[in-house]
Amino acid sequence: MRLKYKLTISELVILSGIYCFSRHQATLFSLPMIKRYISYYNYNKARYYIGSLVDKGVICISDFRRDQPLYKLTDKGIEVLNAYQDAYNIAMAKYFQDNNIEL
């Protein structure tokens, strides 16, 4: 699945964090806002992955505030996250079925 969308693990971590932030805090976000929310990466790494996600079309620049770009998830970004969630659900169902686990 990761190869289908050509995303690295780090890009997926950032994208998942962006999704959580967008759902619970604000639809638009800046790099410093996401950096504080996803504190695992240093500023330069976070900036690199944000730029990479923009290049891949899963997030886009929506506006500017104080010369700081504000980003938002695109439909493609939501599609990627939904596809990963579906793949996870299928893998878990298969695991439960293979190991005779009933919920």
mmCIF file with all atom_site columns, C-alpha atoms in Angstrom:
data_model
loop_
_atom_site.group_PDB
_atom_site.id
_atom_site.type_symbol
_atom_site.label_atom_id
_atom_site.label_alt_id
_atom_site.label_comp_id
_atom_site.label_asym_id
_atom_site.label_entity_id
_atom_site.label_seq_id
_atom_site.pdbx_PDB_ins_code
_atom_site.Cartn_x
_atom_site.Cartn_y
_atom_site.Cartn_z
_atom_site.occupancy
_atom_site.B_iso_or_equiv
_atom_site.pdbx_formal_charge
_atom_site.auth_seq_id
_atom_site.auth_comp_id
_atom_site.auth_asym_id
_atom_site.auth_atom_id
_atom_site.pdbx_PDB_model_num
ATOM 1   C CA . MET A 1 1   ? 0.000   0.000   0.000  1.00 0.00 ? 1   MET A CA 1
ATOM 2   C CA . ARG A 1 2   ? 2.824   2.392   0.882  1.00 0.00 ? 2   ARG A CA 1
ATOM 3   C CA . LEU A 1 3   ? 4.389   1.827   -2.529 1.00 0.00 ? 3   LEU A CA 1
ATOM 4   C CA . LYS A 1 4   ? 1.106   2.566   -4.310 1.00 0.00 ? 4   LYS A CA 1
ATOM 5   C CA . TYR A 1 5   ? 1.140   6.129   -2.986 1.00 0.00 ? 5   TYR A CA 1
ATOM 6   C CA . LYS A 1 6   ? 4.962   6.412   -2.926 1.00 0.00 ? 6   LYS A CA 1
ATOM 7   C CA . LEU A 1 7   ? 5.080   7.640   0.680  1.00 0.00 ? 7   LEU A CA 1
ATOM 8   C CA . THR A 1 8   ? 7.838   6.980   3.187  1.00 0.00 ? 8   THR A CA 1
ATOM 9   C CA . ILE A 1 9   ? 7.126   5.879   6.743  1.00 0.00 ? 9   ILE A CA 1
ATOM 10  C CA . SER A 1 10  ? 8.067   9.358   7.985  1.00 0.00 ? 10  SER A CA 1
ATOM 11  C CA . GLU A 1 11  ? 5.695   10.982  5.499  1.00 0.00 ? 11  GLU A CA 1
ATOM 12  C CA . LEU A 1 12  ? 2.919   8.697   6.757  1.00 0.00 ? 12  LEU A CA 1
ATOM 13  C CA . VAL A 1 13  ? 3.675   9.670   10.361 1.00 0.00 ? 13  VAL A CA 1
ATOM 14  C CA . ILE A 1 14  ? 3.519   13.368  9.460  1.00 0.00 ? 14  ILE A CA 1
ATOM 15  C CA . LEU A 1 15  ? 0.373   12.868  7.356  1.00 0.00 ? 15  LEU A CA 1
ATOM 16  C CA . SER A 1 16  ? -1.349  10.983  10.185 1.00 0.00 ? 16  SER A CA 1
ATOM 17  C CA . GLY A 1 17  ? -0.407  13.736  12.615 1.00 0.00 ? 17  GLY A CA 1
ATOM 18  C CA . ILE A 1 18  ? -1.737  16.356  10.210 1.00 0.00 ? 18  ILE A CA 1
ATOM 19  C CA . TYR A 1 19  ? -5.000  14.445  9.935  1.00 0.00 ? 19  TYR A CA 1
ATOM 20  C CA . CYS A 1 20  ? -5.385  14.246  13.730 1.00 0.00 ? 20  CYS A CA 1
ATOM 21  C CA . PHE A 1 21  ? -4.516  17.927  14.088 1.00 0.00 ? 21  PHE A CA 1
ATOM 22  C CA . SER A 1 22  ? -6.955  18.880  11.324 1.00 0.00 ? 22  SER A CA 1
ATOM 23  C CA . ARG A 1 23  ? -9.776  16.884  12.919 1.00 0.00 ? 23  ARG A CA 1
ATOM 24  C CA . HIS A 1 24  ? -9.291  18.109  16.480 1.00 0.00 ? 24  HIS A CA 1
ATOM 25  C CA . GLN A 1 25  ? -7.630  21.527  16.317 1.00 0.00 ? 25  GLN A CA 1
ATOM 26  C CA . ALA A 1 26  ? -7.962  23.431  13.053 1.00 0.00 ? 26  ALA A CA 1
ATOM 27  C CA . THR A 1 27  ? -8.451  22.703  9.370  1.00 0.00 ? 27  THR A CA 1
ATOM 28  C CA . LEU A 1 28  ? -5.550  24.943  8.358  1.00 0.00 ? 28  LEU A CA 1
ATOM 29  C CA . PHE A 1 29  ? -2.125  24.505  9.902  1.00 0.00 ? 29  PHE A CA 1
ATOM 30  C CA . SER A 1 30  ? 1.363   25.941  9.654  1.00 0.00 ? 30  SER A CA 1
ATOM 31  C CA . LEU A 1 31  ? 4.679   24.157  9.976  1.00 0.00 ? 31  LEU A CA 1
ATOM 32  C CA . PRO A 1 32  ? 5.308   25.423  13.553 1.00 0.00 ? 32  PRO A CA 1
ATOM 33  C CA . MET A 1 33  ? 1.826   24.259  14.595 1.00 0.00 ? 33  MET A CA 1
ATOM 34  C CA . ILE A 1 34  ? 2.449   20.758  13.231 1.00 0.00 ? 34  ILE A CA 1
ATOM 35  C CA . LYS A 1 35  ? 5.989   20.701  14.639 1.00 0.00 ? 35  LYS A CA 1
ATOM 36  C CA . ARG A 1 36  ? 4.610   21.342  18.134 1.00 0.00 ? 36  ARG A CA 1
ATOM 37  C CA . TYR A 1 37  ? 1.910   18.719  17.599 1.00 0.00 ? 37  TYR A CA 1
ATOM 38  C CA . ILE A 1 38  ? 4.267   16.064  16.190 1.00 0.00 ? 38  ILE A CA 1
ATOM 39  C CA . SER A 1 39  ? 7.339   16.644  18.312 1.00 0.00 ? 39  SER A CA 1
ATOM 40  C CA . TYR A 1 40  ? 9.186   13.532  17.084 1.00 0.00 ? 40  TYR A CA 1
ATOM 41  C CA . TYR A 1 41  ? 10.900  15.352  14.189 1.00 0.00 ? 41  TYR A CA 1
ATOM 42  C CA . ASN A 1 42  ? 13.123  18.405  14.410 1.00 0.00 ? 42  ASN A CA 1
ATOM 43  C CA . TYR A 1 43  ? 12.061  21.538  12.534 1.00 0.00 ? 43  TYR A CA 1
ATOM 44  C CA . ASN A 1 44  ? 14.210  20.921  9.438  1.00 0.00 ? 44  ASN A CA 1
ATOM 45  C CA . LYS A 1 45  ? 13.016  17.316  9.053  1.00 0.00 ? 45  LYS A CA 1
ATOM 46  C CA . ALA A 1 46  ? 9.379   18.351  9.520  1.00 0.00 ? 46  ALA A CA 1
ATOM 47  C CA . ARG A 1 47  ? 9.830   21.114  6.920  1.00 0.00 ? 47  ARG A CA 1
ATOM 48  C CA . TYR A 1 48  ? 11.357  18.601  4.500  1.00 0.00 ? 48  TYR A CA 1
ATOM 49  C CA . TYR A 1 49  ? 8.481   16.133  4.898  1.00 0.00 ? 49  TYR A CA 1
ATOM 50  C CA . ILE A 1 50  ? 5.841   18.875  4.640  1.00 0.00 ? 50  ILE A CA 1
ATOM 51  C CA . GLY A 1 51  ? 7.464   20.006  1.379  1.00 0.00 ? 51  GLY A CA 1
ATOM 52  C CA . SER A 1 52  ? 7.523   16.439  0.129  1.00 0.00 ? 52  SER A CA 1
ATOM 53  C CA . LEU A 1 53  ? 3.832   15.975  0.971  1.00 0.00 ? 53  LEU A CA 1
ATOM 54  C CA . VAL A 1 54  ? 3.022   19.203  -0.903 1.00 0.00 ? 54  VAL A CA 1
ATOM 55  C CA . ASP A 1 55  ? 4.986   17.926  -3.923 1.00 0.00 ? 55  ASP A CA 1
ATOM 56  C CA . LYS A 1 56  ? 3.026   14.653  -3.823 1.00 0.00 ? 56  LYS A CA 1
ATOM 57  C CA . GLY A 1 57  ? -0.291  16.511  -3.662 1.00 0.00 ? 57  GLY A CA 1
ATOM 58  C CA . VAL A 1 58  ? -1.589  15.138  -0.353 1.00 0.00 ? 58  VAL A CA 1
ATOM 59  C CA . ILE A 1 59  ? -1.481  18.571  1.299  1.00 0.00 ? 59  ILE A CA 1
ATOM 60  C CA . CYS A 1 60  ? -1.483  22.017  -0.277 1.00 0.00 ? 60  CYS A CA 1
ATOM 61  C CA . ILE A 1 61  ? -0.805  25.621  0.637  1.00 0.00 ? 61  ILE A CA 1
ATOM 62  C CA . SER A 1 62  ? -4.176  27.205  1.291  1.00 0.00 ? 62  SER A CA 1
ATOM 63  C CA . ASP A 1 63  ? -3.365  30.651  2.670  1.00 0.00 ? 63  ASP A CA 1
ATOM 64  C CA . PHE A 1 64  ? -0.665  32.768  4.307  1.00 0.00 ? 64  PHE A CA 1
ATOM 65  C CA . ARG A 1 65  ? -0.607  34.246  7.795  1.00 0.00 ? 65  ARG A CA 1
ATOM 66  C CA . ARG A 1 66  ? 2.237   36.611  8.732  1.00 0.00 ? 66  ARG A CA 1
ATOM 67  C CA . ASP A 1 67  ? 4.278   35.369  5.763  1.00 0.00 ? 67  ASP A CA 1
ATOM 68  C CA . GLN A 1 68  ? 3.824   31.801  7.058  1.00 0.00 ? 68  GLN A CA 1
ATOM 69  C CA . PRO A 1 69  ? 2.134   29.362  4.659  1.00 0.00 ? 69  PRO A CA 1
ATOM 70  C CA . LEU A 1 70  ? -0.983  27.640  5.964  1.00 0.00 ? 70  LEU A CA 1
ATOM 71  C CA . TYR A 1 71  ? -1.554  24.135  4.664  1.00 0.00 ? 71  TYR A CA 1
ATOM 72  C CA . LYS A 1 72  ? -4.579  21.881  4.425  1.00 0.00 ? 72  LYS A CA 1
ATOM 73  C CA . LEU A 1 73  ? -5.248  18.264  3.541  1.00 0.00 ? 73  LEU A CA 1
ATOM 74  C CA . THR A 1 74  ? -6.319  17.639  -0.038 1.00 0.00 ? 74  THR A CA 1
ATOM 75  C CA . ASP A 1 75  ? -8.845  15.073  -1.217 1.00 0.00 ? 75  ASP A CA 1
ATOM 76  C CA . LYS A 1 76  ? -5.920  12.901  -2.282 1.00 0.00 ? 76  LYS A CA 1
ATOM 77  C CA . GLY A 1 77  ? -4.498  13.092  1.254  1.00 0.00 ? 77  GLY A CA 1
ATOM 78  C CA . ILE A 1 78  ? -7.796  11.968  2.741  1.00 0.00 ? 78  ILE A CA 1
ATOM 79  C CA . GLU A 1 79  ? -7.984  9.192   0.127  1.00 0.00 ? 79  GLU A CA 1
ATOM 80  C CA . VAL A 1 80  ? -4.502  7.989   1.144  1.00 0.00 ? 80  VAL A CA 1
ATOM 81  C CA . LEU A 1 81  ? -5.431  7.954   4.833  1.00 0.00 ? 81  LEU A CA 1
ATOM 82  C CA . ASN A 1 82  ? -8.694  6.109   4.140  1.00 0.00 ? 82  ASN A CA 1
ATOM 83  C CA . ALA A 1 83  ? -6.854  3.535   2.020  1.00 0.00 ? 83  ALA A CA 1
ATOM 84  C CA . TYR A 1 84  ? -4.384  2.892   4.832  1.00 0.00 ? 84  TYR A CA 1
ATOM 85  C CA . GLN A 1 85  ? -7.212  2.547   7.339  1.00 0.00 ? 85  GLN A CA 1
ATOM 86  C CA . ASP A 1 86  ? -9.000  0.074   5.060  1.00 0.00 ? 86  ASP A CA 1
ATOM 87  C CA . ALA A 1 87  ? -5.799  -1.942  4.561  1.00 0.00 ? 87  ALA A CA 1
ATOM 88  C CA . TYR A 1 88  ? -5.272  -2.026  8.330  1.00 0.00 ? 88  TYR A CA 1
ATOM 89  C CA . ASN A 1 89  ? -8.833  -3.228  8.941  1.00 0.00 ? 89  ASN A CA 1
ATOM 90  C CA . ILE A 1 90  ? -8.449  -5.985  6.337  1.00 0.00 ? 90  ILE A CA 1
ATOM 91  C CA . ALA A 1 91  ? -5.117  -7.102  7.822  1.00 0.00 ? 91  ALA A CA 1
ATOM 92  C CA . MET A 1 92  ? -6.578  -7.208  11.343 1.00 0.00 ? 92  MET A CA 1
ATOM 93  C CA . ALA A 1 93  ? -9.651  -9.158  10.190 1.00 0.00 ? 93  ALA A CA 1
ATOM 94  C CA . LYS A 1 94  ? -7.401  -11.672 8.420  1.00 0.00 ? 94  LYS A CA 1
ATOM 95  C CA . TYR A 1 95  ? -5.201  -12.009 11.519 1.00 0.00 ? 95  TYR A CA 1
ATOM 96  C CA . PHE A 1 96  ? -8.213  -12.619 13.756 1.00 0.00 ? 96  PHE A CA 1
ATOM 97  C CA . GLN A 1 97  ? -9.643  -15.133 11.302 1.00 0.00 ? 97  GLN A CA 1
ATOM 98  C CA . ASP A 1 98  ? -6.333  -16.997 10.885 1.00 0.00 ? 98  ASP A CA 1
ATOM 99  C CA . ASN A 1 99  ? -5.860  -17.240 14.655 1.00 0.00 ? 99  ASN A CA 1
ATOM 100 C CA . ASN A 1 100 ? -9.485  -18.114 15.485 1.00 0.00 ? 100 ASN A CA 1
ATOM 101 C CA . ILE A 1 101 ? -9.990  -14.960 17.531 1.00 0.00 ? 101 ILE A CA 1
ATOM 102 C CA . GLU A 1 102 ? -13.565 -13.754 17.897 1.00 0.00 ? 102 GLU A CA 1
ATOM 103 C CA . LEU A 1 103 ? -14.478 -10.281 19.018 1.00 0.00 ? 103 LEU A CA 1
#
